[in-house]
Amino acid sequence: MSMEGASQHEPEEIHPCSVTGRMTREMDLMPVSALRPSLADFLYKEYPQLSEDSLVSNEAVNEARVDYVRGMLETQYGELTQLEEEVVESMQRHELLAANLHEEEEEEKEKIPIGDRIADKVASFGGSWKFIISFGVVLLVWIVLNSLILRGRAVFDPHPFILLNLILSCIAALQAPVIMMSQNRLEARDRQHAENDYQINLKAELEIRHLHEKVDYLLKQNSQRMLEVQQIQLDLMREIAQRRRG
């Protein structure tokens, strides 16, 4: 059997997680020193037995990150609301919060009661120029018909147009609550959009904070390494200069 074939069948090394105690593959473990300082400090407070060389699993790191974010939000906002809890849970599951609400509304149209559909159509038509123009034409025809054309004949609504006023009052009395029904549904959709935007913005803010911490941590590490490399170079240059003098 070749060395390549033998290496493929070698079992993966397994080590215990210092937080959960579960046996985990080596590739899924990382030392505490590799974490961001804020997250590492949070783990040190929660688990005093940890050291910089302690190995923790990705699962434990993810749970610690969620607890850290939850504590930070509680410190900043007080008690978490349901929306903020959903944001924290989505970070734990690495899920997207952005939802296409228009597609959801299209899917839910079939479940909308007939009364609400009629209310939406009435509100849509009642707030359009078609309704204003058509209703203005009907009023003009009504007034002209009863004032000029049918003068001296069997006028069904003479001046001051009491029947017309009654019809207009009935239309206004029925149209107002129908439009309010449609406005209530529109307000509910707007509230859902606002909640979705709030969750997305909150998660984006938290992710940006984590990115800033990561960048600062990487810059600090790189600067320390650069200083060490420069110090080694200076030591080598000094040794070379001393040898030339000798």
PDB file of C-alpha atoms in Angstrom:
ATOM      1  CA  MET A   1       0.000   0.000   0.000  1.00  0.00           C
ATOM      2  CA  SER A   2       1.378   3.424  -0.954  1.00  0.00           C
ATOM      3  CA  MET A   3       2.094   6.176   1.562  1.00  0.00           C
ATOM      4  CA  GLU A   4      -0.598   8.342  -0.052  1.00  0.00           C
ATOM      5  CA  GLY A   5      -3.221   5.635   0.419  1.00  0.00           C
ATOM      6  CA  ALA A   6      -2.177   5.071   4.008  1.00  0.00           C
ATOM      7  CA  SER A   7      -2.379   8.775   4.818  1.00  0.00           C
ATOM      8  CA  GLN A   8      -5.927   8.942   3.489  1.00  0.00           C
ATOM      9  CA  HIS A   9      -7.061   6.333   6.022  1.00  0.00           C
ATOM     10  CA  GLU A  10      -5.342   7.945   9.014  1.00  0.00           C
ATOM     11  CA  PRO A  11      -7.944   8.888  11.653  1.00  0.00           C
ATOM     12  CA  GLU A  12      -8.411  12.551  12.413  1.00  0.00           C
ATOM     13  CA  GLU A  13      -7.020  13.723  15.733  1.00  0.00           C
ATOM     14  CA  ILE A  14      -9.700  14.434  18.332  1.00  0.00           C
ATOM     15  CA  HIS A  15      -9.283  16.673  21.372  1.00  0.00           C
ATOM     16  CA  PRO A  16     -11.688  17.778  24.095  1.00  0.00           C
ATOM     17  CA  CYS A  17     -13.145  21.255  24.011  1.00  0.00           C
ATOM     18  CA  SER A  18     -12.066  23.225  27.073  1.00  0.00           C
ATOM     19  CA  VAL A  19     -15.543  24.752  27.410  1.00  0.00           C
ATOM     20  CA  THR A  20     -17.999  21.962  26.642  1.00  0.00           C
ATOM     21  CA  GLY A  21     -15.701  18.993  27.283  1.00  0.00           C
ATOM     22  CA  ARG A  22     -16.896  17.298  24.104  1.00  0.00           C
ATOM     23  CA  MET A  23     -14.445  15.461  21.898  1.00  0.00           C
ATOM     24  CA  THR A  24     -14.019  17.518  18.733  1.00  0.00           C
ATOM     25  CA  ARG A  25     -11.947  17.223  15.593  1.00  0.00           C
ATOM     26  CA  GLU A  26      -8.737  19.188  15.617  1.00  0.00           C
ATOM     27  CA  MET A  27      -9.796  21.181  12.550  1.00  0.00           C
ATOM     28  CA  ASP A  28     -12.856  22.466  14.467  1.00  0.00           C
ATOM     29  CA  LEU A  29     -10.812  23.699  17.458  1.00  0.00           C
ATOM     30  CA  MET A  30      -8.942  26.944  17.966  1.00  0.00           C
ATOM     31  CA  PRO A  31      -6.900  28.394  20.819  1.00  0.00           C
ATOM     32  CA  VAL A  32      -8.395  31.175  22.894  1.00  0.00           C
ATOM     33  CA  SER A  33      -5.474  33.410  21.935  1.00  0.00           C
ATOM     34  CA  ALA A  34      -6.716  33.356  18.310  1.00  0.00           C
ATOM     35  CA  LEU A  35     -10.024  34.974  19.257  1.00  0.00           C
ATOM     36  CA  ARG A  36     -10.737  38.676  19.370  1.00  0.00           C
ATOM     37  CA  PRO A  37      -9.727  40.254  22.694  1.00  0.00           C
ATOM     38  CA  SER A  38     -13.306  41.195  23.633  1.00  0.00           C
ATOM     39  CA  LEU A  39     -14.596  37.678  22.982  1.00  0.00           C
ATOM     40  CA  ALA A  40     -11.577  36.116  24.699  1.00  0.00           C
ATOM     41  CA  ASP A  41     -12.114  38.308  27.778  1.00  0.00           C
ATOM     42  CA  PHE A  42     -15.771  37.253  27.821  1.00  0.00           C
ATOM     43  CA  LEU A  43     -14.715  33.574  27.805  1.00  0.00           C
ATOM     44  CA  TYR A  44     -12.169  34.188  30.571  1.00  0.00           C
ATOM     45  CA  LYS A  45     -14.915  35.704  32.737  1.00  0.00           C
ATOM     46  CA  GLU A  46     -17.353  32.879  32.042  1.00  0.00           C
ATOM     47  CA  TYR A  47     -14.747  30.082  32.326  1.00  0.00           C
ATOM     48  CA  PRO A  48     -11.877  31.124  34.625  1.00  0.00           C
ATOM     49  CA  GLN A  49     -10.076  27.806  34.017  1.00  0.00           C
ATOM     50  CA  LEU A  50      -9.258  28.793  30.426  1.00  0.00           C
ATOM     51  CA  SER A  51      -5.831  29.937  29.341  1.00  0.00           C
ATOM     52  CA  GLU A  52      -4.458  31.333  26.098  1.00  0.00           C
ATOM     53  CA  ASP A  53      -3.515  27.829  24.916  1.00  0.00           C
ATOM     54  CA  SER A  54      -6.903  26.293  25.739  1.00  0.00           C
ATOM     55  CA  LEU A  55      -8.711  24.830  22.742  1.00  0.00           C
ATOM     56  CA  VAL A  56     -12.358  25.719  22.195  1.00  0.00           C
ATOM     57  CA  SER A  57     -14.707  24.402  19.517  1.00  0.00           C
ATOM     58  CA  ASN A  58     -16.442  26.482  16.886  1.00  0.00           C
ATOM     59  CA  GLU A  59     -19.757  25.633  18.531  1.00  0.00           C
ATOM     60  CA  ALA A  60     -18.605  27.004  21.884  1.00  0.00           C
ATOM     61  CA  VAL A  61     -17.218  30.130  20.213  1.00  0.00           C
ATOM     62  CA  ASN A  62     -20.511  30.686  18.414  1.00  0.00           C
ATOM     63  CA  GLU A  63     -22.516  30.330  21.625  1.00  0.00           C
ATOM     64  CA  ALA A  64     -20.131  32.673  23.432  1.00  0.00           C
ATOM     65  CA  ARG A  65     -20.489  35.193  20.640  1.00  0.00           C
ATOM     66  CA  VAL A  66     -24.284  35.071  20.922  1.00  0.00           C
ATOM     67  CA  ASP A  67     -24.139  35.511  24.719  1.00  0.00           C
ATOM     68  CA  TYR A  68     -21.684  38.384  24.295  1.00  0.00           C
ATOM     69  CA  VAL A  69     -23.954  40.132  21.789  1.00  0.00           C
ATOM     70  CA  ARG A  70     -27.013  39.551  23.991  1.00  0.00           C
ATOM     71  CA  GLY A  71     -25.222  41.047  26.998  1.00  0.00           C
ATOM     72  CA  MET A  72     -24.062  44.015  24.944  1.00  0.00           C
ATOM     73  CA  LEU A  73     -27.604  44.677  23.700  1.00  0.00           C
ATOM     74  CA  GLU A  74     -29.048  44.374  27.206  1.00  0.00           C
ATOM     75  CA  THR A  75     -26.474  46.869  28.456  1.00  0.00           C
ATOM     76  CA  GLN A  76     -27.300  49.288  25.662  1.00  0.00           C
ATOM     77  CA  TYR A  77     -31.076  48.867  25.273  1.00  0.00           C
ATOM     78  CA  GLY A  78     -32.159  47.210  28.504  1.00  0.00           C
ATOM     79  CA  GLU A  79     -34.496  44.237  28.208  1.00  0.00           C
ATOM     80  CA  LEU A  80     -34.438  42.721  24.723  1.00  0.00           C
ATOM     81  CA  THR A  81     -37.560  42.761  22.607  1.00  0.00           C
ATOM     82  CA  GLN A  82     -38.734  39.888  20.433  1.00  0.00           C
ATOM     83  CA  LEU A  83     -37.223  41.529  17.351  1.00  0.00           C
ATOM     84  CA  GLU A  84     -33.808  41.834  19.002  1.00  0.00           C
ATOM     85  CA  GLU A  85     -34.004  38.217  20.183  1.00  0.00           C
ATOM     86  CA  GLU A  86     -34.655  37.161  16.578  1.00  0.00           C
ATOM     87  CA  VAL A  87     -31.572  39.119  15.492  1.00  0.00           C
ATOM     88  CA  VAL A  88     -29.417  37.349  18.077  1.00  0.00           C
ATOM     89  CA  GLU A  89     -30.794  33.937  17.081  1.00  0.00           C
ATOM     90  CA  SER A  90     -30.171  34.653  13.395  1.00  0.00           C
ATOM     91  CA  MET A  91     -26.532  35.467  14.199  1.00  0.00           C
ATOM     92  CA  GLN A  92     -26.255  32.147  16.001  1.00  0.00           C
ATOM     93  CA  ARG A  93     -27.705  30.250  13.026  1.00  0.00           C
ATOM     94  CA  HIS A  94     -25.857  32.409  10.464  1.00  0.00           C
ATOM     95  CA  GLU A  95     -29.132  33.173   8.719  1.00  0.00           C
ATOM     96  CA  LEU A  96     -30.155  36.153   6.647  1.00  0.00           C
ATOM     97  CA  LEU A  97     -32.810  38.465   8.026  1.00  0.00           C
ATOM     98  CA  ALA A  98     -33.630  40.188   4.751  1.00  0.00           C
ATOM     99  CA  ALA A  99     -36.994  38.976   3.549  1.00  0.00           C
ATOM    100  CA  ASN A 100     -38.746  39.732   0.299  1.00  0.00           C
ATOM    101  CA  LEU A 101     -41.977  40.990   1.816  1.00  0.00           C
ATOM    102  CA  HIS A 102     -43.511  41.620  -1.583  1.00  0.00           C
ATOM    103  CA  GLU A 103     -43.289  37.932  -2.454  1.00  0.00           C
ATOM    104  CA  GLU A 104     -44.801  37.035   0.911  1.00  0.00           C
ATOM    105  CA  GLU A 105     -47.657  39.455   0.283  1.00  0.00           C
ATOM    106  CA  GLU A 106     -48.278  37.884  -3.125  1.00  0.00           C
ATOM    107  CA  GLU A 107     -48.438  34.446  -1.518  1.00  0.00           C
ATOM    108  CA  GLU A 108     -50.817  35.673   1.177  1.00  0.00           C
ATOM    109  CA  LYS A 109     -53.207  37.353  -1.258  1.00  0.00           C
ATOM    110  CA  GLU A 110     -55.094  34.115  -1.689  1.00  0.00           C
ATOM    111  CA  LYS A 111     -55.697  33.984   2.071  1.00  0.00           C
ATOM    112  CA  ILE A 112     -57.084  37.534   2.256  1.00  0.00           C
ATOM    113  CA  PRO A 113     -60.851  37.597   2.987  1.00  0.00           C
ATOM    114  CA  ILE A 114     -63.185  38.832   0.262  1.00  0.00           C
ATOM    115  CA  GLY A 115     -64.224  41.823   2.375  1.00  0.00           C
ATOM    116  CA  ASP A 116     -60.623  43.033   2.662  1.00  0.00           C
ATOM    117  CA  ARG A 117     -60.106  42.605  -1.092  1.00  0.00           C
ATOM    118  CA  ILE A 118     -63.193  44.695  -1.788  1.00  0.00           C
ATOM    119  CA  ALA A 119     -61.980  47.329   0.678  1.00  0.00           C
ATOM    120  CA  ASP A 120     -58.612  47.522  -1.074  1.00  0.00           C
ATOM    121  CA  LYS A 121     -60.233  47.896  -4.503  1.00  0.00           C
ATOM    122  CA  VAL A 122     -62.686  50.535  -3.276  1.00  0.00           C
ATOM    123  CA  ALA A 123     -59.904  52.508  -1.582  1.00  0.00           C
ATOM    124  CA  SER A 124     -57.722  52.231  -4.666  1.00  0.00           C
ATOM    125  CA  PHE A 125     -60.494  53.405  -6.982  1.00  0.00           C
ATOM    126  CA  GLY A 126     -61.795  56.067  -4.581  1.00  0.00           C
ATOM    127  CA  GLY A 127     -58.367  57.694  -4.398  1.00  0.00           C
ATOM    128  CA  SER A 128     -57.814  57.886  -8.146  1.00  0.00           C
ATOM    129  CA  TRP A 129     -58.507  60.504 -10.797  1.00  0.00           C
ATOM    130  CA  LYS A 130     -60.866  58.064 -12.525  1.00  0.00           C
ATOM    131  CA  PHE A 131     -63.226  58.246  -9.562  1.00  0.00           C
ATOM    132  CA  ILE A 132     -62.989  62.038  -9.297  1.00  0.00           C
ATOM    133  CA  ILE A 133     -63.608  62.627 -12.992  1.00  0.00           C
ATOM    134  CA  SER A 134     -66.368  60.026 -13.338  1.00  0.00           C
ATOM    135  CA  PHE A 135     -68.133  61.204 -10.185  1.00  0.00           C
ATOM    136  CA  GLY A 136     -67.846  64.831 -11.309  1.00  0.00           C
ATOM    137  CA  VAL A 137     -69.417  63.907 -14.649  1.00  0.00           C
ATOM    138  CA  VAL A 138     -72.292  62.104 -12.888  1.00  0.00           C
ATOM    139  CA  LEU A 139     -72.959  65.129 -10.682  1.00  0.00           C
ATOM    140  CA  LEU A 140     -72.864  67.499 -13.653  1.00  0.00           C
ATOM    141  CA  VAL A 141     -75.255  65.348 -15.675  1.00  0.00           C
ATOM    142  CA  TRP A 142     -77.569  65.007 -12.669  1.00  0.00           C
ATOM    143  CA  ILE A 143     -77.720  68.777 -12.101  1.00  0.00           C
ATOM    144  CA  VAL A 144     -78.125  69.663 -15.779  1.00  0.00           C
ATOM    145  CA  LEU A 145     -80.777  66.991 -16.262  1.00  0.00           C
ATOM    146  CA  ASN A 146     -82.881  68.183 -13.333  1.00  0.00           C
ATOM    147  CA  SER A 147     -82.298  71.908 -13.826  1.00  0.00           C
ATOM    148  CA  LEU A 148     -82.468  72.440 -17.595  1.00  0.00           C
ATOM    149  CA  ILE A 149     -83.567  69.426 -19.609  1.00  0.00           C
ATOM    150  CA  LEU A 150     -86.447  68.295 -17.401  1.00  0.00           C
ATOM    151  CA  ARG A 151     -87.618  71.798 -16.436  1.00  0.00           C
ATOM    152  CA  GLY A 152     -91.374  71.899 -16.351  1.00  0.00           C
ATOM    153  CA  ARG A 153     -91.654  68.132 -16.669  1.00  0.00           C
ATOM    154  CA  ALA A 154     -91.613  65.258 -14.174  1.00  0.00           C
ATOM    155  CA  VAL A 155     -88.406  66.232 -12.435  1.00  0.00           C
ATOM    156  CA  PHE A 156     -87.299  63.400 -10.117  1.00  0.00           C
ATOM    157  CA  ASP A 157     -84.912  65.580  -8.053  1.00  0.00           C
ATOM    158  CA  PRO A 158     -85.684  69.307  -8.329  1.00  0.00           C
ATOM    159  CA  HIS A 159     -83.563  72.032  -6.811  1.00  0.00           C
ATOM    160  CA  PRO A 160     -82.063  71.923  -4.124  1.00  0.00           C
ATOM    161  CA  PHE A 161     -81.372  68.270  -5.110  1.00  0.00           C
ATOM    162  CA  ILE A 162     -82.376  66.535  -1.891  1.00  0.00           C
ATOM    163  CA  LEU A 163     -82.091  63.059  -3.437  1.00  0.00           C
ATOM    164  CA  LEU A 164     -78.593  63.835  -4.676  1.00  0.00           C
ATOM    165  CA  ASN A 165     -77.553  64.997  -1.205  1.00  0.00           C
ATOM    166  CA  LEU A 166     -78.944  61.791   0.267  1.00  0.00           C
ATOM    167  CA  ILE A 167     -77.005  59.647  -2.208  1.00  0.00           C
ATOM    168  CA  LEU A 168     -73.804  61.595  -1.564  1.00  0.00           C
ATOM    169  CA  SER A 169     -74.234  61.202   2.192  1.00  0.00           C
ATOM    170  CA  CYS A 170     -74.757  57.456   1.855  1.00  0.00           C
ATOM    171  CA  ILE A 171     -71.687  57.092  -0.369  1.00  0.00           C
ATOM    172  CA  ALA A 172     -69.560  59.103   2.075  1.00  0.00           C
ATOM    173  CA  ALA A 173     -70.870  57.126   5.053  1.00  0.00           C
ATOM    174  CA  LEU A 174     -70.004  53.801   3.389  1.00  0.00           C
ATOM    175  CA  GLN A 175     -66.760  54.879   1.732  1.00  0.00           C
ATOM    176  CA  ALA A 176     -65.112  56.227   4.891  1.00  0.00           C
ATOM    177  CA  PRO A 177     -65.067  52.954   6.916  1.00  0.00           C
ATOM    178  CA  VAL A 178     -64.099  50.947   3.819  1.00  0.00           C
ATOM    179  CA  ILE A 179     -61.108  53.230   3.254  1.00  0.00           C
ATOM    180  CA  MET A 180     -60.203  52.972   6.957  1.00  0.00           C
ATOM    181  CA  MET A 181     -60.205  49.166   6.664  1.00  0.00           C
ATOM    182  CA  SER A 182     -57.786  49.378   3.766  1.00  0.00           C
ATOM    183  CA  GLN A 183     -55.614  51.904   5.625  1.00  0.00           C
ATOM    184  CA  ASN A 184     -55.413  49.582   8.638  1.00  0.00           C
ATOM    185  CA  ARG A 185     -54.129  46.765   6.421  1.00  0.00           C
ATOM    186  CA  LEU A 186     -51.654  49.157   4.805  1.00  0.00           C
ATOM    187  CA  GLU A 187     -50.477  50.285   8.242  1.00  0.00           C
ATOM    188  CA  ALA A 188     -49.914  46.646   9.255  1.00  0.00           C
ATOM    189  CA  ARG A 189     -47.802  46.056   6.137  1.00  0.00           C
ATOM    190  CA  ASP A 190     -45.798  49.227   6.790  1.00  0.00           C
ATOM    191  CA  ARG A 191     -45.204  48.107  10.380  1.00  0.00           C
ATOM    192  CA  GLN A 192     -43.925  44.763   9.123  1.00  0.00           C
ATOM    193  CA  HIS A 193     -41.583  46.537   6.698  1.00  0.00           C
ATOM    194  CA  ALA A 194     -40.319  48.799   9.498  1.00  0.00           C
ATOM    195  CA  GLU A 195     -39.671  45.836  11.808  1.00  0.00           C
ATOM    196  CA  ASN A 196     -37.805  44.020   9.042  1.00  0.00           C
ATOM    197  CA  ASP A 197     -35.670  47.109   8.344  1.00  0.00           C
ATOM    198  CA  TYR A 198     -34.939  47.525  12.061  1.00  0.00           C
ATOM    199  CA  GLN A 199     -33.748  43.925  12.386  1.00  0.00           C
ATOM    200  CA  ILE A 200     -31.527  44.232   9.307  1.00  0.00           C
ATOM    201  CA  ASN A 201     -30.014  47.514  10.493  1.00  0.00           C
ATOM    202  CA  LEU A 202     -29.406  46.155  13.991  1.00  0.00           C
ATOM    203  CA  LYS A 203     -27.679  43.038  12.686  1.00  0.00           C
ATOM    204  CA  ALA A 204     -25.605  45.111  10.253  1.00  0.00           C
ATOM    205  CA  GLU A 205     -24.512  47.364  13.128  1.00  0.00           C
ATOM    206  CA  LEU A 206     -23.469  44.373  15.235  1.00  0.00           C
ATOM    207  CA  GLU A 207     -21.600  42.756  12.347  1.00  0.00           C
ATOM    208  CA  ILE A 208     -19.786  46.027  11.609  1.00  0.00           C
ATOM    209  CA  ARG A 209     -18.735  46.260  15.255  1.00  0.00           C
ATOM    210  CA  HIS A 210     -17.335  42.736  15.086  1.00  0.00           C
ATOM    211  CA  LEU A 211     -15.512  43.558  11.852  1.00  0.00           C
ATOM    212  CA  HIS A 212     -13.962  46.644  13.455  1.00  0.00           C
ATOM    213  CA  GLU A 213     -12.783  44.542  16.394  1.00  0.00           C
ATOM    214  CA  LYS A 214     -11.335  41.925  14.054  1.00  0.00           C
ATOM    215  CA  VAL A 215      -9.523  44.533  11.954  1.00  0.00           C
ATOM    216  CA  ASP A 216      -8.129  46.271  15.042  1.00  0.00           C
ATOM    217  CA  TYR A 217      -6.997  42.934  16.435  1.00  0.00           C
ATOM    218  CA  LEU A 218      -5.319  41.923  13.164  1.00  0.00           C
ATOM    219  CA  LEU A 219      -3.630  45.307  12.843  1.00  0.00           C
ATOM    220  CA  LYS A 220      -2.325  45.039  16.389  1.00  0.00           C
ATOM    221  CA  GLN A 221      -0.995  41.528  15.762  1.00  0.00           C
ATOM    222  CA  ASN A 222       0.616  42.518  12.472  1.00  0.00           C
ATOM    223  CA  SER A 223       2.227  45.597  14.007  1.00  0.00           C
ATOM    224  CA  GLN A 224       3.700  43.476  16.814  1.00  0.00           C
ATOM    225  CA  ARG A 225       5.038  40.975  14.304  1.00  0.00           C
ATOM    226  CA  MET A 226       6.528  43.760  12.193  1.00  0.00           C
ATOM    227  CA  LEU A 227       8.235  45.181  15.255  1.00  0.00           C
ATOM    228  CA  GLU A 228       9.644  41.745  16.091  1.00  0.00           C
ATOM    229  CA  VAL A 229      10.892  41.307  12.514  1.00  0.00           C
ATOM    230  CA  GLN A 230      12.484  44.754  12.564  1.00  0.00           C
ATOM    231  CA  GLN A 231      14.127  43.981  15.898  1.00  0.00           C
ATOM    232  CA  ILE A 232      15.551  40.746  14.477  1.00  0.00           C
ATOM    233  CA  GLN A 233      16.821  42.616  11.417  1.00  0.00           C
ATOM    234  CA  LEU A 234      18.497  45.214  13.652  1.00  0.00           C
ATOM    235  CA  ASP A 235      20.140  42.464  15.695  1.00  0.00           C
ATOM    236  CA  LEU A 236      21.439  40.806  12.508  1.00  0.00           C
ATOM    237  CA  MET A 237      22.758  44.108  11.198  1.00  0.00           C
ATOM    238  CA  ARG A 238      24.552  44.711  14.494  1.00  0.00           C
ATOM    239  CA  GLU A 239      26.112  41.255  14.389  1.00  0.00           C
ATOM    240  CA  ILE A 240      27.254  41.824  10.806  1.00  0.00           C
ATOM    241  CA  ALA A 241      28.715  45.223  11.711  1.00  0.00           C
ATOM    242  CA  GLN A 242      30.520  43.747  14.721  1.00  0.00           C
ATOM    243  CA  ARG A 243      32.007  40.961  12.583  1.00  0.00           C
ATOM    244  CA  ARG A 244      33.287  43.448  10.009  1.00  0.00           C
ATOM    245  CA  ARG A 245      34.885  45.539  12.725  1.00  0.00           C
ATOM    246  CA  GLY A 246      36.473  42.449  14.225  1.00  0.00           C
TER     247      GLY A 246
END
